[in-house]
XYZ file of C-alpha atoms in Angstrom:
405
model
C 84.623 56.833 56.081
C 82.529 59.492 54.603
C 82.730 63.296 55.948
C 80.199 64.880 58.000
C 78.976 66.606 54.763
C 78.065 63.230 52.723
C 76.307 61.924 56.253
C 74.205 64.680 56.550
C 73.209 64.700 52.842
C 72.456 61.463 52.844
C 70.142 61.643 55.767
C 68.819 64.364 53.772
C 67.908 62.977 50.758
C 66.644 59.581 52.296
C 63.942 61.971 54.425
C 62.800 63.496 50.940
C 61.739 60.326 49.808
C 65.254 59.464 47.626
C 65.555 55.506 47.600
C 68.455 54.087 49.251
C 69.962 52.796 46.103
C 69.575 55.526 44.060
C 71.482 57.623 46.932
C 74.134 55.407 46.865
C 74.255 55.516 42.970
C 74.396 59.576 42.951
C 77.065 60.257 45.097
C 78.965 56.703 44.463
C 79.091 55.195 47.596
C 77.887 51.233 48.696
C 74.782 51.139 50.043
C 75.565 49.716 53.470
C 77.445 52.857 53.766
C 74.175 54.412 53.232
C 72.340 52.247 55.807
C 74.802 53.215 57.687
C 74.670 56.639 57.887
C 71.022 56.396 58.273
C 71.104 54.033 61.529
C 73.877 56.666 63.287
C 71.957 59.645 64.996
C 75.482 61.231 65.525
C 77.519 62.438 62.808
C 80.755 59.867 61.811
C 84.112 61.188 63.767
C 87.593 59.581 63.120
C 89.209 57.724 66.581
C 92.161 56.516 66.652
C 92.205 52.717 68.487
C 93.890 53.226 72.089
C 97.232 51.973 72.297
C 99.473 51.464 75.248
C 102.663 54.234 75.090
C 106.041 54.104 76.893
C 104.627 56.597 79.986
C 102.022 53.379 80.524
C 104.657 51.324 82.467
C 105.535 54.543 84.482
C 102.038 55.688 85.002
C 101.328 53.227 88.257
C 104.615 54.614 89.622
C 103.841 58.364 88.896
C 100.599 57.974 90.346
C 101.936 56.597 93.562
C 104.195 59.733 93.905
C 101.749 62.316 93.234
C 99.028 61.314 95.557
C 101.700 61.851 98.651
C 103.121 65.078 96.598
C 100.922 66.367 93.986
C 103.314 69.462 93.480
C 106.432 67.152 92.933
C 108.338 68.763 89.638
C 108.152 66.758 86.703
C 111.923 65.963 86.321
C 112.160 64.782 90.111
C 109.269 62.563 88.864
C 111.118 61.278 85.716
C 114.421 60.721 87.915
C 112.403 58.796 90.475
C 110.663 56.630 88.239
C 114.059 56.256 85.626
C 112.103 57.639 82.922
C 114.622 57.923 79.682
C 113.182 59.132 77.016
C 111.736 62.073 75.956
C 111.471 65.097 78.822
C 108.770 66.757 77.082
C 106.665 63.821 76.280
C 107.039 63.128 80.333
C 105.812 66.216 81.032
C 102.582 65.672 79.083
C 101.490 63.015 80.387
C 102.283 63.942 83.869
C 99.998 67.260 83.334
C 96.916 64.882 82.439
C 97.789 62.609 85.769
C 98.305 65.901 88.251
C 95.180 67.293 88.372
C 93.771 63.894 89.552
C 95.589 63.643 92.660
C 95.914 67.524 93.479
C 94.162 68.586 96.877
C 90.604 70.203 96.365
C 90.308 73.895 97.395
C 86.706 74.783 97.170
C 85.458 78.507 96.859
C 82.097 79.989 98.019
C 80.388 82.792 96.504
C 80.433 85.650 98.542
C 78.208 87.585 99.513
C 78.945 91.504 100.248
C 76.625 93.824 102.236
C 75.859 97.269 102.685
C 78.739 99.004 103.939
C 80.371 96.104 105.121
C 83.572 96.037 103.305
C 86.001 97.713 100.416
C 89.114 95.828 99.100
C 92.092 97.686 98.402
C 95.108 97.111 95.652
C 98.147 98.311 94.355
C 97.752 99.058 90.384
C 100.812 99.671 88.421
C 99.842 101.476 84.937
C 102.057 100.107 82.669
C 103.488 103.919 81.452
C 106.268 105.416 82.869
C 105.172 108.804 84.329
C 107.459 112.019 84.164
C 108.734 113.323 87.488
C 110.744 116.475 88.439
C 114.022 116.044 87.915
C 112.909 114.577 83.903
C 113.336 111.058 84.396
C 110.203 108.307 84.455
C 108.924 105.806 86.629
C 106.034 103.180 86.879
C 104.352 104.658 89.976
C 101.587 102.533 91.987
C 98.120 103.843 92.252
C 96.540 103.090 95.350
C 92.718 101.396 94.602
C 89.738 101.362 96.921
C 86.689 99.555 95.266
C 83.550 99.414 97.922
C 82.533 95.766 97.360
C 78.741 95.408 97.597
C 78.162 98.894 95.155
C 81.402 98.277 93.252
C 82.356 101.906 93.717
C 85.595 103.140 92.331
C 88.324 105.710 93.838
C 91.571 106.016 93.074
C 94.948 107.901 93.208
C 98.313 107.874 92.366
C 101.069 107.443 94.916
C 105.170 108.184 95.124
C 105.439 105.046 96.693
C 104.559 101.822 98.573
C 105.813 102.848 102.134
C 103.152 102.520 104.771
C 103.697 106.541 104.950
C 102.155 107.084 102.026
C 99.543 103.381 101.830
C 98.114 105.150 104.931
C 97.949 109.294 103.230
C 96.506 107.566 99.989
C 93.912 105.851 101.688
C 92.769 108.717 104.345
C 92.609 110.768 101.133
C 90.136 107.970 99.060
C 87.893 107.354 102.557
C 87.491 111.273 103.104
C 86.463 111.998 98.991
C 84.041 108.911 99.776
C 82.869 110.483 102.652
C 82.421 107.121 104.805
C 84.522 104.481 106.158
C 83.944 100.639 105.308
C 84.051 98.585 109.027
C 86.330 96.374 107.054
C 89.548 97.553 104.592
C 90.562 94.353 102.436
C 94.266 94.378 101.825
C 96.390 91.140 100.113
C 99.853 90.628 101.551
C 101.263 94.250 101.212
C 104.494 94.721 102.546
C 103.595 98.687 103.696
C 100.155 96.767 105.067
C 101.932 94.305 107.162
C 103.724 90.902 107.183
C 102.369 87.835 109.212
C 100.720 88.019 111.700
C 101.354 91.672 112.581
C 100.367 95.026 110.752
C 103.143 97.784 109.642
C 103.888 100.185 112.043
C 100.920 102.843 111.967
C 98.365 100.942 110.724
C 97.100 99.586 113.679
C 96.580 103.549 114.807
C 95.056 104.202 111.620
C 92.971 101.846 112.220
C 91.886 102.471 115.835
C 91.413 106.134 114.818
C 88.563 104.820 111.775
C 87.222 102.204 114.230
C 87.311 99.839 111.369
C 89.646 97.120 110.448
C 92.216 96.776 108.308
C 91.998 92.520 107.363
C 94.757 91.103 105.959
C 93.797 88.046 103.823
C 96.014 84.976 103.900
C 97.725 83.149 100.507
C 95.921 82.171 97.827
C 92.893 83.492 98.631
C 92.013 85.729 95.294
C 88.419 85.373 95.556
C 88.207 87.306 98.524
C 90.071 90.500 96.973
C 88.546 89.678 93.174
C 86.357 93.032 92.846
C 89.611 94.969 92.936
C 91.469 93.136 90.589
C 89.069 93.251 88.256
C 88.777 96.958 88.163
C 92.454 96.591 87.743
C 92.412 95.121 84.399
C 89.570 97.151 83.749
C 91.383 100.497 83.807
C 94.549 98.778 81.552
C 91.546 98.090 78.615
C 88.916 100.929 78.836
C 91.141 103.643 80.353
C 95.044 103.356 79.382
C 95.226 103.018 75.804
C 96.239 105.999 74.002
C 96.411 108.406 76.884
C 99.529 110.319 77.989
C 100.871 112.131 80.621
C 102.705 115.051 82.060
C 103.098 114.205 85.444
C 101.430 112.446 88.264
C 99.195 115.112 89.427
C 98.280 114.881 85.436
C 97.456 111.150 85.948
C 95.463 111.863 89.282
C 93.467 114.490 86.977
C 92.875 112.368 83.722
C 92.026 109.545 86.042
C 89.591 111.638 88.730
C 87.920 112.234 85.354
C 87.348 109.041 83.763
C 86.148 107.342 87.021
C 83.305 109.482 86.832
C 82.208 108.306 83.416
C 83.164 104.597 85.143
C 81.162 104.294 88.310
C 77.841 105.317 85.901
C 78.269 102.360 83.640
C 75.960 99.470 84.709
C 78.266 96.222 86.411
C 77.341 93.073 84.887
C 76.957 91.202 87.763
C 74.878 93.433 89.974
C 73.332 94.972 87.071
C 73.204 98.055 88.581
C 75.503 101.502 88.280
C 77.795 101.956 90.893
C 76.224 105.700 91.846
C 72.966 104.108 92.477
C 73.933 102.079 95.131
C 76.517 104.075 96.745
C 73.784 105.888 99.009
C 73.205 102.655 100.688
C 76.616 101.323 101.003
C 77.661 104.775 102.733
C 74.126 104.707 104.887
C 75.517 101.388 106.238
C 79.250 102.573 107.162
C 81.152 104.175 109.919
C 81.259 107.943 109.734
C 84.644 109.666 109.422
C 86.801 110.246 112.753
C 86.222 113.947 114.312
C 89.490 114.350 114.128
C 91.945 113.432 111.597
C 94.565 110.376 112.358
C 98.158 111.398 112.370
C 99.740 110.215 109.058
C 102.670 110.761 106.845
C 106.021 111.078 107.374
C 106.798 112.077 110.919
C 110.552 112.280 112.112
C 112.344 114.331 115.064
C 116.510 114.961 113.913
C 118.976 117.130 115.240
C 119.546 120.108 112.385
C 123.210 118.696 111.226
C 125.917 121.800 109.624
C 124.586 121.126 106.028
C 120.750 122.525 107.077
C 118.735 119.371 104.972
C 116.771 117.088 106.389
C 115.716 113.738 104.511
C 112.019 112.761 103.546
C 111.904 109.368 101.601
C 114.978 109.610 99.591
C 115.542 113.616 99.035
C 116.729 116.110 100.864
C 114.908 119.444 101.675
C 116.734 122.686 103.233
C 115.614 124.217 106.442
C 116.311 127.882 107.939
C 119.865 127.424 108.980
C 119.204 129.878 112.143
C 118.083 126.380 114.020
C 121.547 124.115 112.821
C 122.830 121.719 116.449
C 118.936 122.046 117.543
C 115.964 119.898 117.538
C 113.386 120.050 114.339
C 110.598 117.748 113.984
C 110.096 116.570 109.776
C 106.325 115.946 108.829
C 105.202 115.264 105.048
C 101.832 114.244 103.013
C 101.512 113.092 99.417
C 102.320 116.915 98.432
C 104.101 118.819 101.224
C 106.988 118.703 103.433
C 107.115 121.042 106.885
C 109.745 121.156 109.324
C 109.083 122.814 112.365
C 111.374 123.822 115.520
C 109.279 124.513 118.830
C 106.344 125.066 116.759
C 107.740 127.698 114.608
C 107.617 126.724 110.743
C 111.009 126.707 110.059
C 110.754 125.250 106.446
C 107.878 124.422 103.717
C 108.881 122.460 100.918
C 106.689 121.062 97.805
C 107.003 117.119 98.252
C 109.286 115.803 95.369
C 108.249 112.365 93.682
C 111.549 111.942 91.930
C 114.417 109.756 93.950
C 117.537 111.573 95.477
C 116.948 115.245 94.265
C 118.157 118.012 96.341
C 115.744 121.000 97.209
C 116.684 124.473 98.442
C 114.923 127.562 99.281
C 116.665 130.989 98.296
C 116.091 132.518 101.231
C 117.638 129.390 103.320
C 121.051 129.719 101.180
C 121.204 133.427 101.701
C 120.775 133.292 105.203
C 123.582 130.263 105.450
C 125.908 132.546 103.721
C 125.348 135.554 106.231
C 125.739 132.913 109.086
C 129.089 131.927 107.510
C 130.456 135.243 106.877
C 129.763 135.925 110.659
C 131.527 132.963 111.630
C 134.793 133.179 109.622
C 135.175 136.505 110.744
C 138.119 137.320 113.423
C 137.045 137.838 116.675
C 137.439 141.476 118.517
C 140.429 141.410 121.225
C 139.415 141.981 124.797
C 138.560 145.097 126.261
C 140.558 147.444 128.074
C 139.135 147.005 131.804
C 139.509 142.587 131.060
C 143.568 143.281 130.360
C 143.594 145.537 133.656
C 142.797 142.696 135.628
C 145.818 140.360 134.905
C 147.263 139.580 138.592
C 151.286 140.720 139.406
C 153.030 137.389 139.862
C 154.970 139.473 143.096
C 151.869 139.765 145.012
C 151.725 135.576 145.516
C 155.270 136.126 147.085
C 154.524 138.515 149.194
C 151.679 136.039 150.409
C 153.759 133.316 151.022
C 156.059 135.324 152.964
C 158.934 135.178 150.494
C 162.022 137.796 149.979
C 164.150 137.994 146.740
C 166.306 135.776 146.388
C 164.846 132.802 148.703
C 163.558 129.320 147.044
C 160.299 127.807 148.579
C-alpha cells in the first residue's frame, strides 16, 4: 500500500505529462500500482477486515435489555447476559450500543424578548475569601443575567439561605432599576423544593408582581445564559486577582462588569448596554414600597443579652433582658429593636459562630449586676410597727390565761 504522499505524487506527475511507466520506474513501484492510484479519486486509507469479537454473541442480548432500560449499569448488563471476560472491554462496547436505544430529548431554540425574563445562579469563585474572624471560605455570588440583552449584575453573598437569595436579589433588581415579569431559578434549595417555593418567596414575589419560575430537571437550556456568564467570569475575570474581603470582591467585581456588559456577545452581536434600554422599557417598574426581607425574628431577651442571626451572636442593651425584642438583618446590618426603640445595631458578620459585643452593652450589664448582688435595705421603721400582738386574737375569741380552745 503506498502512503498518501506517493498517491498524491503520482497523480501529480501523471497530470504533468510523466508516462505511466516512467513514474513507476522513478519512485520504484509496479505500474498497476500506478494505475491504481490514478483510477482512486480518494486518497488510499488502511481498514482493517471486520471480524466478529466475543461481545458479538452478547450483543442481541444487550440490545434487548437496553431498549426496556437504556440507563441499566454496565455490570448489571454483564451479570445478566454472563459476560466473563474482560469488564472494560464490556463496557466499550456497551457505550457504542447505548446511545442507540436511549430516549430522545429534543431542545428548541429559544427565543427571549424584551423584558420578558432574567435567569438567576449561584456562582462559587473558586478562591477562598477572608472573613472577620481570619479564616476563609468559598462564598456564593448571587447572578442575575437579563436574557434577551445578556446584561450582567452580580454580588457576593454570606450564604444560600432564602434570607439572604431574597436581600441579594432586591439589591441586583433595584441597581438595574426594573424588574423582569419572570425570575429564572434551577432547583435552589433557598428558592424552593417541588412543587412549592421557600418560605418568603412567594411574598417577594407578590410584592414585584413578577414570578419567580422554577425550572424542572434537566432542563439546562432554559437557564444556559447564566451559566455561561459563569464560566465566563472563572476565564476573563478570576485569574490572578486577590482579595481582602468580600466587600473587596463585590468592589473588584462591580468594576470589571462594567468593562463586561460593553464587550459585544457573539450571539446577539450586540453589547449588552445597547440593548438594556429596551429590555428595561419592556419590564415591570420597581414596587413603591420596598418588600420586607432579611432576617426577621421576635425572641424573648434571655440573661446572657445576645440574640442569634445566622450562626453568631450579637449583644443587645441588657436594660430589656425577660422582655420581648424583635431581630431584623440585611446583607450588612443587624438591628434589634424593643417597642420600636433601637435597642442594638450591629455590623452583620460573614464569618460562622463569632461572638459580637458592644462596649457600652457590657458596661451597662456590669452596673445591672452590681445592683443586683447587692443586699437589700431592711424594712422601715413604720412596716416593723405594724406586726400584730398574738394576745389581741385571744381576747377575740373570748379566751382567759390558762384555758385551751
Amino acid at each position: 500500500m503506498i502512503s498518501v504522499e506517493d498517491w498524491a505524487l503520482i497523480r501529480r506527475l501523471v497530470a504533468d505529462g510523466v508516462p505511466q511507466r516512467q513514474v513507476a520506474r522513478d519512485l520504484g513501484i509496479g505500474r498497476s500500482t500506478v494505475a491504481r492510484a490514478l483510477s482512486c479519486n480518494r486518497p488510499p486509507r488502511y481498514e482493517r477486515p471486520a471480524v466478529a469479537t466475543a461481545f458479538k454473541p452478547f450483543e442481541p442480548l444487550v440490545a434487548q435489555l437496553l431498549s426496556v432500560t437504556p440507563d441499566m449499569p454496565a455490570t448489571v448488563l454483564a451479570e445478566r447476559v454472563g459476560w466473563t471476560g474482560s469488564i472494560t472491554w464490556f463496557r466499550d462496547n456497551v457505550r457504542v450500543l447505548r446511545p442507540l436505544h436511549a430516549a430522545v430529548d429534543p431542545c428548541d431554540r429559544l427565543v427571549w424578548l424584551p423584558g420578558d425574563a432574567a435567569q438567576c445562579d449561584l456562582w462559587f469563585p473558586p478562591y477562598r475569601v477572608l472573613l472577620e474572624d481570619g479564616t476563609t471560605a468559598l462564598l456564593p455570588v448571587l447572578v442575575i443575567t437579563c436574557a434577551y440583552s445578556r446584561f450582567i449584575l452580580a454580588v457576593m453573598i454570606p450564604t444560600r439561605h432564602t434570607a439572604d437569595l431574597l436581600l441579594g436579589m432586591w439589591e441586583l433588581l433595584t441597581q438595574l432599576g426594573a424588574v423582569p415579569r419572570r425570575l429564572m431559578w434551577d432547583n435552589e434549595s433557598g428558592i424552593g423544593r417541588g412543587k412549592r417555593h421557600a418560605e418568603g418567596v412567594g411574598a417577594f414575589a407578590g410584592t414585584l408582581a413578577t414570578t419567580v419560575q422554577r425550572l424542572k430537571a434537566y432542563d439546562p437550556e432554559s437557564k444556559g445564559v447564566v451559566e455561561r456568564r459563569n464560566g465566563f467570569f472563572e476565564t476573563s475575570f478570576m485569574p490572578g486577582r486577590e482579595f481582602a474581603s468580600p466587600a473587596d470582591f463585590n468592589s473588584q467585581f462591580a468594576a470589571w462588569l462594567t468593562i463586561a456588559n460593553a464587550r459585544v456577545v457573539r450571539t446577539t452581536k450586540a453589547r449588552p448596554v445597547d440593548r438594556l434600554e429596551a429590555d428595561k422599557a419592556a419590564m415591570l417598574a420597581l414596587p413603591p414600597v420596598d418588600p420586607a426581607l432579611g432576617w426577621v425574628n421576635r425572641v424573648r431577651l434571655g440573661r446572657d443579652y445576645y440574640v442569634r442571626v445566622d450562626s453568631s451572636d450579637y449583644s443587645v442593651d441588657p436594660a430589656v433582658i425577660g422582655r420581648f425584642v424583635d431581630v431584623s438583618a440585611d446583607l450588612s446590618r443587624v438591628s434589634v429593636r424593643h417597642q420600636g426603640r433601637l435597642v442594638a445595631a450591629h455590623e452583620r458578620v460573614w464569618a460562622r459562630g463569632m461572638t459580637i459585643t458592644d462596649p457600652a452593652h457590657l458596661a451597662a450589664a456590669k452596673v445591672l449586676r452590681e445592683q443586683f448582688q447587692q443586699p437589700r435595705p431592711p424594712l422601715p421603721q413604720a412596716d416593723q410597727e405594724l406586726v400584730r400582738d398574738l394576745a389581741e386574737y385571744d381576747r377575740a375569741f373570748g379566751l382567759t390565761d390558762g384555758e385551751v380552745a
